[in-house]
Amino acid sequence: MKSIVCVKRVPDTEARVRIAGDGKSVDAAGAKFILNPYDEFAVEAALKHKEAAGAGDVTVVSVGDSGSAETLRTALAMGADSAVLLKTDGKPEGLAVARILAEELKGREYDVALFGMKAIDDDLQAVGPMVAELLGIPAATAVTEFSAEGGKITAQREIEGGHEVVELKTPCVITLTKGAYEPRYASLKGIMAAKKKPLEEKPAAAGDAGVEVRGRKLPAERQAGRIVGEGPDAVPALLKLLREEAKVI
């Protein structure tokens, strides 16, 4: 099975996020960036299916600036065979990214294009389905596990109160969420091998943006708690505060 895994470089969830001077973007100075955790599920799924079949090819693709090359090297260290960086200026929004990826996939032979269900920085959950729509191929989202046989993909989706099983003809798009594919750690051998694996860089035009970020701001500081009394005698004071200050009753 030939798999193309589309990945994104995102800020580390444990990093302290700072707003840049323009008030619209994240300050990259001193920030740590990682491979999007949901995309790790997609990379692991592609590698497991390749290993189970004893054959196949896994290519990872990313849209972004030169910093995304580091993210692609992470996927190569996990075991992917090759990588492609579609270089853009700035941070294109979801539909622009989908158009760039769809244009790249048009010229490639593949059975399945894998995505993480969402990116943890924008929580969009739409790039994979938009790529499928632009290419005119079927898609399944929020998949926990899938199998491939005879030109068909059988995918399992978690839904409220049960599981849904869908069949898709290849080529198709699948977005992965947490389930059967627990991401592996890159071994020292894999990290060393990643340095020699092909990583192609291509210029990509994002086109006109359909969405504009007007501003970002951090949540307001939480106010310190206040003790208004103890036991039943505190109830009248608490009710007064809820009515007059919080104005919730």
PDB file of N, CA and C in Angstrom, residues 146-234:
ATOM      1  N   PHE A 146      -8.202   0.945  10.613  1.00  0.00           N
ATOM      2  CA  PHE A 146      -8.675   0.583   9.277  1.00  0.00           C
ATOM      3  C   PHE A 146      -7.866  -0.578   8.733  1.00  0.00           C
ATOM      4  N   SER A 147      -8.434  -1.246   7.744  1.00  0.00           N
ATOM      5  CA  SER A 147      -7.741  -2.337   7.052  1.00  0.00           C
ATOM      6  C   SER A 147      -7.863  -2.101   5.557  1.00  0.00           C
ATOM      7  N   ALA A 148      -6.939  -2.668   4.788  1.00  0.00           N
ATOM      8  CA  ALA A 148      -6.915  -2.487   3.340  1.00  0.00           C
ATOM      9  C   ALA A 148      -6.857  -3.846   2.656  1.00  0.00           C
ATOM     10  N   GLU A 149      -7.735  -4.034   1.669  1.00  0.00           N
ATOM     11  CA  GLU A 149      -7.755  -5.294   0.934  1.00  0.00           C
ATOM     12  C   GLU A 149      -8.525  -5.112  -0.367  1.00  0.00           C
ATOM     13  N   GLY A 150      -7.921  -5.585  -1.452  1.00  0.00           N
ATOM     14  CA  GLY A 150      -8.619  -5.595  -2.732  1.00  0.00           C
ATOM     15  C   GLY A 150      -9.080  -4.242  -3.219  1.00  0.00           C
ATOM     16  N   GLY A 151      -8.268  -3.224  -3.045  1.00  0.00           N
ATOM     17  CA  GLY A 151      -8.645  -1.896  -3.527  1.00  0.00           C
ATOM     18  C   GLY A 151      -9.696  -1.214  -2.694  1.00  0.00           C
ATOM     19  N   LYS A 152      -9.941  -1.730  -1.484  1.00  0.00           N
ATOM     20  CA  LYS A 152     -10.921  -1.117  -0.586  1.00  0.00           C
ATOM     21  C   LYS A 152     -10.314  -0.888   0.792  1.00  0.00           C
ATOM     22  N   ILE A 153     -10.773   0.146   1.439  1.00  0.00           N
ATOM     23  CA  ILE A 153     -10.390   0.437   2.818  1.00  0.00           C
ATOM     24  C   ILE A 153     -11.626   0.249   3.690  1.00  0.00           C
ATOM     25  N   THR A 154     -11.500  -0.532   4.746  1.00  0.00           N
ATOM     26  CA  THR A 154     -12.578  -0.689   5.723  1.00  0.00           C
ATOM     27  C   THR A 154     -12.147   0.041   6.986  1.00  0.00           C
ATOM     28  N   ALA A 155     -12.905   1.077   7.339  1.00  0.00           N
ATOM     29  CA  ALA A 155     -12.509   1.956   8.444  1.00  0.00           C
ATOM     30  C   ALA A 155     -13.532   1.896   9.572  1.00  0.00           C
ATOM     31  N   GLN A 156     -13.028   1.960  10.789  1.00  0.00           N
ATOM     32  CA  GLN A 156     -13.889   1.986  11.972  1.00  0.00           C
ATOM     33  C   GLN A 156     -13.863   3.388  12.581  1.00  0.00           C
ATOM     34  N   ARG A 157     -15.044   3.890  12.860  1.00  0.00           N
ATOM     35  CA  ARG A 157     -15.203   5.214  13.451  1.00  0.00           C
ATOM     36  C   ARG A 157     -15.936   5.092  14.778  1.00  0.00           C
ATOM     37  N   GLU A 158     -15.473   5.833  15.764  1.00  0.00           N
ATOM     38  CA  GLU A 158     -16.199   5.864  17.039  1.00  0.00           C
ATOM     39  C   GLU A 158     -17.303   6.903  16.954  1.00  0.00           C
ATOM     40  N   ILE A 159     -18.515   6.479  17.264  1.00  0.00           N
ATOM     41  CA  ILE A 159     -19.640   7.407  17.307  1.00  0.00           C
ATOM     42  C   ILE A 159     -20.315   7.262  18.672  1.00  0.00           C
ATOM     43  N   GLU A 160     -21.186   8.176  18.987  1.00  0.00           N
ATOM     44  CA  GLU A 160     -21.833   8.148  20.295  1.00  0.00           C
ATOM     45  C   GLU A 160     -22.624   6.856  20.463  1.00  0.00           C
ATOM     46  N   GLY A 161     -22.249   6.072  21.454  1.00  0.00           N
ATOM     47  CA  GLY A 161     -22.978   4.843  21.756  1.00  0.00           C
ATOM     48  C   GLY A 161     -22.563   3.634  20.944  1.00  0.00           C
ATOM     49  N   GLY A 162     -21.494   3.735  20.144  1.00  0.00           N
ATOM     50  CA  GLY A 162     -21.122   2.558  19.376  1.00  0.00           C
ATOM     51  C   GLY A 162     -20.015   2.830  18.370  1.00  0.00           C
ATOM     52  N   HIS A 163     -19.916   1.931  17.363  1.00  0.00           N
ATOM     53  CA  HIS A 163     -18.912   2.039  16.309  1.00  0.00           C
ATOM     54  C   HIS A 163     -19.609   2.051  14.956  1.00  0.00           C
ATOM     55  N   GLU A 164     -19.017   2.763  14.041  1.00  0.00           N
ATOM     56  CA  GLU A 164     -19.510   2.791  12.660  1.00  0.00           C
ATOM     57  C   GLU A 164     -18.420   2.228  11.764  1.00  0.00           C
ATOM     58  N   VAL A 165     -18.785   1.335  10.857  1.00  0.00           N
ATOM     59  CA  VAL A 165     -17.848   0.740   9.917  1.00  0.00           C
ATOM     60  C   VAL A 165     -18.198   1.220   8.517  1.00  0.00           C
ATOM     61  N   VAL A 166     -17.213   1.799   7.824  1.00  0.00           N
ATOM     62  CA  VAL A 166     -17.448   2.314   6.472  1.00  0.00           C
ATOM     63  C   VAL A 166     -16.430   1.700   5.517  1.00  0.00           C
ATOM     64  N   GLU A 167     -16.835   1.538   4.260  1.00  0.00           N
ATOM     65  CA  GLU A 167     -15.946   1.039   3.213  1.00  0.00           C
ATOM     66  C   GLU A 167     -15.721   2.138   2.188  1.00  0.00           C
ATOM     67  N   LEU A 168     -14.473   2.283   1.769  1.00  0.00           N
ATOM     68  CA  LEU A 168     -14.117   3.302   0.794  1.00  0.00           C
ATOM     69  C   LEU A 168     -13.275   2.681  -0.312  1.00  0.00           C
ATOM     70  N   LYS A 169     -13.496   3.113  -1.545  1.00  0.00           N
ATOM     71  CA  LYS A 169     -12.634   2.706  -2.640  1.00  0.00           C
ATOM     72  C   LYS A 169     -11.371   3.555  -2.620  1.00  0.00           C
ATOM     73  N   THR A 170     -10.268   2.954  -3.017  1.00  0.00           N
ATOM     74  CA  THR A 170      -9.015   3.704  -3.100  1.00  0.00           C
ATOM     75  C   THR A 170      -8.891   4.355  -4.481  1.00  0.00           C
ATOM     76  N   PRO A 171      -8.234   5.510  -4.578  1.00  0.00           N
ATOM     77  CA  PRO A 171      -7.610   6.266  -3.497  1.00  0.00           C
ATOM     78  C   PRO A 171      -8.656   6.984  -2.646  1.00  0.00           C
ATOM     79  N   CYS A 172      -8.315   7.217  -1.388  1.00  0.00           N
ATOM     80  CA  CYS A 172      -9.240   7.866  -0.480  1.00  0.00           C
ATOM     81  C   CYS A 172      -8.466   8.639   0.574  1.00  0.00           C
ATOM     82  N   VAL A 173      -9.205   9.411   1.355  1.00  0.00           N
ATOM     83  CA  VAL A 173      -8.646  10.186   2.458  1.00  0.00           C
ATOM     84  C   VAL A 173      -9.183   9.631   3.770  1.00  0.00           C
ATOM     85  N   ILE A 174      -8.310   9.472   4.749  1.00  0.00           N
ATOM     86  CA  ILE A 174      -8.716   9.046   6.087  1.00  0.00           C
ATOM     87  C   ILE A 174      -8.075   9.983   7.100  1.00  0.00           C
ATOM     88  N   THR A 175      -8.862  10.460   8.058  1.00  0.00           N
ATOM     89  CA  THR A 175      -8.292  11.229   9.160  1.00  0.00           C
ATOM     90  C   THR A 175      -8.340  10.366  10.415  1.00  0.00           C
ATOM     91  N   LEU A 176      -7.240  10.352  11.161  1.00  0.00           N
ATOM     92  CA  LEU A 176      -7.068   9.444  12.290  1.00  0.00           C
ATOM     93  C   LEU A 176      -7.205  10.160  13.629  1.00  0.00           C
ATOM     94  N   THR A 177      -7.812   9.464  14.585  1.00  0.00           N
ATOM     95  CA  THR A 177      -7.839   9.909  15.967  1.00  0.00           C
ATOM     96  C   THR A 177      -7.261   8.799  16.838  1.00  0.00           C
ATOM     97  N   LYS A 178      -7.211   9.025  18.136  1.00  0.00           N
ATOM     98  CA  LYS A 178      -6.606   8.041  19.027  1.00  0.00           C
ATOM     99  C   LYS A 178      -7.378   6.726  18.972  1.00  0.00           C
ATOM    100  N   GLY A 179      -6.639   5.632  18.862  1.00  0.00           N
ATOM    101  CA  GLY A 179      -7.267   4.321  18.771  1.00  0.00           C
ATOM    102  C   GLY A 179      -6.226   3.234  18.739  1.00  0.00           C
ATOM    103  N   ALA A 180      -6.148   2.518  17.600  1.00  0.00           N
ATOM    104  CA  ALA A 180      -5.266   1.350  17.508  1.00  0.00           C
ATOM    105  C   ALA A 180      -3.816   1.707  17.232  1.00  0.00           C
ATOM    106  N   TYR A 181      -3.550   2.970  16.863  1.00  0.00           N
ATOM    107  CA  TYR A 181      -2.208   3.320  16.397  1.00  0.00           C
ATOM    108  C   TYR A 181      -1.489   4.208  17.407  1.00  0.00           C
ATOM    109  N   GLU A 182      -0.832   3.561  18.364  1.00  0.00           N
ATOM    110  CA  GLU A 182      -0.059   4.283  19.374  1.00  0.00           C
ATOM    111  C   GLU A 182       1.299   4.641  18.768  1.00  0.00           C
ATOM    112  N   PRO A 183       1.619   5.928  18.650  1.00  0.00           N
ATOM    113  CA  PRO A 183       2.854   6.315  17.959  1.00  0.00           C
ATOM    114  C   PRO A 183       4.099   5.736  18.615  1.00  0.00           C
ATOM    115  N   ARG A 184       5.023   5.275  17.804  1.00  0.00           N
ATOM    116  CA  ARG A 184       6.286   4.745  18.283  1.00  0.00           C
ATOM    117  C   ARG A 184       7.271   5.887  18.537  1.00  0.00           C
ATOM    118  N   TYR A 185       8.266   5.611  19.351  1.00  0.00           N
ATOM    119  CA  TYR A 185       9.367   6.548  19.532  1.00  0.00           C
ATOM    120  C   TYR A 185      10.403   6.290  18.447  1.00  0.00           C
ATOM    121  N   ALA A 186      11.015   7.349  17.969  1.00  0.00           N
ATOM    122  CA  ALA A 186      12.088   7.189  16.984  1.00  0.00           C
ATOM    123  C   ALA A 186      13.319   6.626  17.684  1.00  0.00           C
ATOM    124  N   SER A 187      13.886   5.564  17.135  1.00  0.00           N
ATOM    125  CA  SER A 187      15.103   4.966  17.693  1.00  0.00           C
ATOM    126  C   SER A 187      16.318   5.776  17.243  1.00  0.00           C
ATOM    127  N   LEU A 188      17.448   5.549  17.906  1.00  0.00           N
ATOM    128  CA  LEU A 188      18.684   6.219  17.500  1.00  0.00           C
ATOM    129  C   LEU A 188      19.032   5.845  16.061  1.00  0.00           C
ATOM    130  N   LYS A 189      18.818   4.575  15.719  1.00  0.00           N
ATOM    131  CA  LYS A 189      19.081   4.134  14.348  1.00  0.00           C
ATOM    132  C   LYS A 189      18.176   4.878  13.371  1.00  0.00           C
ATOM    133  N   GLY A 190      16.901   5.059  13.755  1.00  0.00           N
ATOM    134  CA  GLY A 190      15.963   5.767  12.891  1.00  0.00           C
ATOM    135  C   GLY A 190      16.329   7.235  12.720  1.00  0.00           C
ATOM    136  N   ILE A 191      16.786   7.852  13.808  1.00  0.00           N
ATOM    137  CA  ILE A 191      17.192   9.258  13.750  1.00  0.00           C
ATOM    138  C   ILE A 191      18.386   9.442  12.823  1.00  0.00           C
ATOM    139  N   MET A 192      19.348   8.542  12.906  1.00  0.00           N
ATOM    140  CA  MET A 192      20.527   8.619  12.040  1.00  0.00           C
ATOM    141  C   MET A 192      20.144   8.352  10.584  1.00  0.00           C
ATOM    142  N   ALA A 193      19.256   7.377  10.377  1.00  0.00           N
ATOM    143  CA  ALA A 193      18.833   7.043   9.013  1.00  0.00           C
ATOM    144  C   ALA A 193      18.046   8.184   8.380  1.00  0.00           C
ATOM    145  N   ALA A 194      17.290   8.940   9.206  1.00  0.00           N
ATOM    146  CA  ALA A 194      16.466  10.028   8.690  1.00  0.00           C
ATOM    147  C   ALA A 194      17.290  11.095   8.001  1.00  0.00           C
ATOM    148  N   LYS A 195      18.534  11.261   8.432  1.00  0.00           N
ATOM    149  CA  LYS A 195      19.403  12.287   7.847  1.00  0.00           C
ATOM    150  C   LYS A 195      19.749  11.983   6.396  1.00  0.00           C
ATOM    151  N   LYS A 196      19.656  10.701   6.010  1.00  0.00           N
ATOM    152  CA  LYS A 196      20.022  10.298   4.654  1.00  0.00           C
ATOM    153  C   LYS A 196      18.805  10.090   3.756  1.00  0.00           C
ATOM    154  N   LYS A 197      17.609  10.130   4.321  1.00  0.00           N
ATOM    155  CA  LYS A 197      16.405   9.908   3.519  1.00  0.00           C
ATOM    156  C   LYS A 197      16.054  11.169   2.720  1.00  0.00           C
ATOM    157  N   PRO A 198      15.452  10.989   1.546  1.00  0.00           N
ATOM    158  CA  PRO A 198      15.160  12.151   0.692  1.00  0.00           C
ATOM    159  C   PRO A 198      14.098  13.067   1.288  1.00  0.00           C
ATOM    160  N   LEU A 199      14.398  14.371   1.293  1.00  0.00           N
ATOM    161  CA  LEU A 199      13.446  15.395   1.713  1.00  0.00           C
ATOM    162  C   LEU A 199      13.443  16.471   0.629  1.00  0.00           C
ATOM    163  N   GLU A 200      12.413  16.449  -0.180  1.00  0.00           N
ATOM    164  CA  GLU A 200      12.307  17.379  -1.307  1.00  0.00           C
ATOM    165  C   GLU A 200      11.593  18.651  -0.857  1.00  0.00           C
ATOM    166  N   GLU A 201      12.089  19.784  -1.305  1.00  0.00           N
ATOM    167  CA  GLU A 201      11.450  21.067  -1.001  1.00  0.00           C
ATOM    168  C   GLU A 201      10.957  21.695  -2.295  1.00  0.00           C
ATOM    169  N   LYS A 202       9.693  22.134  -2.273  1.00  0.00           N
ATOM    170  CA  LYS A 202       9.089  22.765  -3.447  1.00  0.00           C
ATOM    171  C   LYS A 202       8.426  24.072  -3.029  1.00  0.00           C
ATOM    172  N   PRO A 203       8.503  25.103  -3.863  1.00  0.00           N
ATOM    173  CA  PRO A 203       7.752  26.322  -3.553  1.00  0.00           C
ATOM    174  C   PRO A 203       6.269  26.093  -3.786  1.00  0.00           C
ATOM    175  N   ALA A 204       5.444  26.673  -2.943  1.00  0.00           N
ATOM    176  CA  ALA A 204       3.995  26.527  -3.078  1.00  0.00           C
ATOM    177  C   ALA A 204       3.343  27.885  -2.846  1.00  0.00           C
ATOM    178  N   ALA A 205       2.415  28.223  -3.711  1.00  0.00           N
ATOM    179  CA  ALA A 205       1.697  29.495  -3.589  1.00  0.00           C
ATOM    180  C   ALA A 205       0.402  29.265  -2.829  1.00  0.00           C
ATOM    181  N   ALA A 206       0.220  30.002  -1.741  1.00  0.00           N
ATOM    182  CA  ALA A 206      -0.969  29.808  -0.913  1.00  0.00           C
ATOM    183  C   ALA A 206      -2.219  30.421  -1.520  1.00  0.00           C
ATOM    184  N   GLY A 207      -2.060  31.411  -2.409  1.00  0.00           N
ATOM    185  CA  GLY A 207      -3.224  32.068  -2.994  1.00  0.00           C
ATOM    186  C   GLY A 207      -3.882  33.013  -2.012  1.00  0.00           C
ATOM    187  N   ASP A 208      -5.039  33.519  -2.390  1.00  0.00           N
ATOM    188  CA  ASP A 208      -5.766  34.469  -1.545  1.00  0.00           C
ATOM    189  C   ASP A 208      -6.371  33.756  -0.339  1.00  0.00           C
ATOM    190  N   ALA A 209      -6.222  34.366   0.823  1.00  0.00           N
ATOM    191  CA  ALA A 209      -6.753  33.775   2.057  1.00  0.00           C
ATOM    192  C   ALA A 209      -8.256  33.988   2.146  1.00  0.00           C
ATOM    193  N   GLY A 210      -8.972  32.954   2.539  1.00  0.00           N
ATOM    194  CA  GLY A 210     -10.413  33.076   2.743  1.00  0.00           C
ATOM    195  C   GLY A 210     -10.764  33.461   4.163  1.00  0.00           C
ATOM    196  N   VAL A 211      -9.800  33.270   5.069  1.00  0.00           N
ATOM    197  CA  VAL A 211     -10.006  33.602   6.481  1.00  0.00           C
ATOM    198  C   VAL A 211      -8.835  34.465   6.936  1.00  0.00           C
ATOM    199  N   GLU A 212      -9.136  35.525   7.667  1.00  0.00           N
ATOM    200  CA  GLU A 212      -8.098  36.410   8.191  1.00  0.00           C
ATOM    201  C   GLU A 212      -8.142  36.414   9.711  1.00  0.00           C
ATOM    202  N   VAL A 213      -6.982  36.226  10.340  1.00  0.00           N
ATOM    203  CA  VAL A 213      -6.890  36.324  11.795  1.00  0.00           C
ATOM    204  C   VAL A 213      -6.807  37.806  12.151  1.00  0.00           C
ATOM    205  N   ARG A 214      -7.796  38.300  12.865  1.00  0.00           N
ATOM    206  CA  ARG A 214      -7.832  39.720  13.225  1.00  0.00           C
ATOM    207  C   ARG A 214      -7.077  40.009  14.512  1.00  0.00           C
ATOM    208  N   GLY A 215      -6.916  39.003  15.358  1.00  0.00           N
ATOM    209  CA  GLY A 215      -6.194  39.209  16.598  1.00  0.00           C
ATOM    210  C   GLY A 215      -6.236  37.982  17.480  1.00  0.00           C
ATOM    211  N   ARG A 216      -5.289  37.906  18.392  1.00  0.00           N
ATOM    212  CA  ARG A 216      -5.235  36.842  19.393  1.00  0.00           C
ATOM    213  C   ARG A 216      -4.994  37.474  20.753  1.00  0.00           C
ATOM    214  N   LYS A 217      -5.513  36.852  21.788  1.00  0.00           N
ATOM    215  CA  LYS A 217      -5.220  37.312  23.145  1.00  0.00           C
ATOM    216  C   LYS A 217      -5.310  36.139  24.102  1.00  0.00           C
ATOM    217  N   LEU A 218      -4.524  36.218  25.163  1.00  0.00           N
ATOM    218  CA  LEU A 218      -4.518  35.161  26.164  1.00  0.00           C
ATOM    219  C   LEU A 218      -5.743  35.290  27.059  1.00  0.00           C
ATOM    220  N   PRO A 219      -6.198  34.201  27.674  1.00  0.00           N
ATOM    221  CA  PRO A 219      -7.339  34.282  28.599  1.00  0.00           C
ATOM    222  C   PRO A 219      -7.025  35.213  29.769  1.00  0.00           C
ATOM    223  N   ALA A 220      -8.054  35.830  30.299  1.00  0.00           N
ATOM    224  CA  ALA A 220      -7.877  36.714  31.453  1.00  0.00           C
ATOM    225  C   ALA A 220      -7.400  35.905  32.653  1.00  0.00           C
ATOM    226  N   GLU A 221      -6.608  36.553  33.492  1.00  0.00           N
ATOM    227  CA  GLU A 221      -6.140  35.906  34.713  1.00  0.00           C
ATOM    228  C   GLU A 221      -7.332  35.555  35.614  1.00  0.00           C
ATOM    229  N   ARG A 222      -7.273  34.367  36.183  1.00  0.00           N
ATOM    230  CA  ARG A 222      -8.355  33.952  37.087  1.00  0.00           C
ATOM    231  C   ARG A 222      -8.244  34.708  38.403  1.00  0.00           C
ATOM    232  N   GLN A 223      -9.380  35.194  38.868  1.00  0.00           N
ATOM    233  CA  GLN A 223      -9.382  35.910  40.139  1.00  0.00           C
ATOM    234  C   GLN A 223      -9.195  34.938  41.302  1.00  0.00           C
ATOM    235  N   ALA A 224      -8.563  35.429  42.348  1.00  0.00           N
ATOM    236  CA  ALA A 224      -8.352  34.594  43.529  1.00  0.00           C
ATOM    237  C   ALA A 224      -9.691  34.258  44.186  1.00  0.00           C
ATOM    238  N   GLY A 225      -9.775  33.087  44.789  1.00  0.00           N
ATOM    239  CA  GLY A 225     -10.994  32.697  45.486  1.00  0.00           C
ATOM    240  C   GLY A 225     -11.202  33.510  46.760  1.00  0.00           C
ATOM    241  N   ARG A 226     -12.430  33.462  47.274  1.00  0.00           N
ATOM    242  CA  ARG A 226     -12.761  34.217  48.484  1.00  0.00           C
ATOM    243  C   ARG A 226     -13.607  33.344  49.415  1.00  0.00           C
ATOM    244  N   ILE A 227     -13.260  33.312  50.682  1.00  0.00           N
ATOM    245  CA  ILE A 227     -14.056  32.577  51.669  1.00  0.00           C
ATOM    246  C   ILE A 227     -15.020  33.561  52.327  1.00  0.00           C
ATOM    247  N   VAL A 228     -16.297  33.264  52.230  1.00  0.00           N
ATOM    248  CA  VAL A 228     -17.307  34.198  52.767  1.00  0.00           C
ATOM    249  C   VAL A 228     -17.846  33.740  54.125  1.00  0.00           C
ATOM    250  N   GLY A 229     -17.420  32.589  54.584  1.00  0.00           N
ATOM    251  CA  GLY A 229     -17.894  32.103  55.879  1.00  0.00           C
ATOM    252  C   GLY A 229     -17.806  30.597  55.936  1.00  0.00           C
ATOM    253  N   GLU A 230     -18.345  30.008  56.991  1.00  0.00           N
ATOM    254  CA  GLU A 230     -18.314  28.563  57.153  1.00  0.00           C
ATOM    255  C   GLU A 230     -19.692  28.061  57.558  1.00  0.00           C
ATOM    256  N   GLY A 231     -20.039  26.872  57.058  1.00  0.00           N
ATOM    257  CA  GLY A 231     -21.292  26.240  57.442  1.00  0.00           C
ATOM    258  C   GLY A 231     -22.520  26.991  56.939  1.00  0.00           C
ATOM    259  N   PRO A 232     -23.672  26.692  57.517  1.00  0.00           N
ATOM    260  CA  PRO A 232     -24.938  27.296  57.070  1.00  0.00           C
ATOM    261  C   PRO A 232     -24.950  28.816  57.160  1.00  0.00           C
ATOM    262  N   ASP A 233     -24.179  29.389  58.083  1.00  0.00           N
ATOM    263  CA  ASP A 233     -24.183  30.845  58.226  1.00  0.00           C
ATOM    264  C   ASP A 233     -23.606  31.548  57.001  1.00  0.00           C
ATOM    265  N   ALA A 234     -22.861  30.819  56.159  1.00  0.00           N
ATOM    266  CA  ALA A 234     -22.262  31.437  54.981  1.00  0.00           C
ATOM    267  C   ALA A 234     -23.225  31.518  53.805  1.00  0.00           C
TER     268      ALA A 234
END
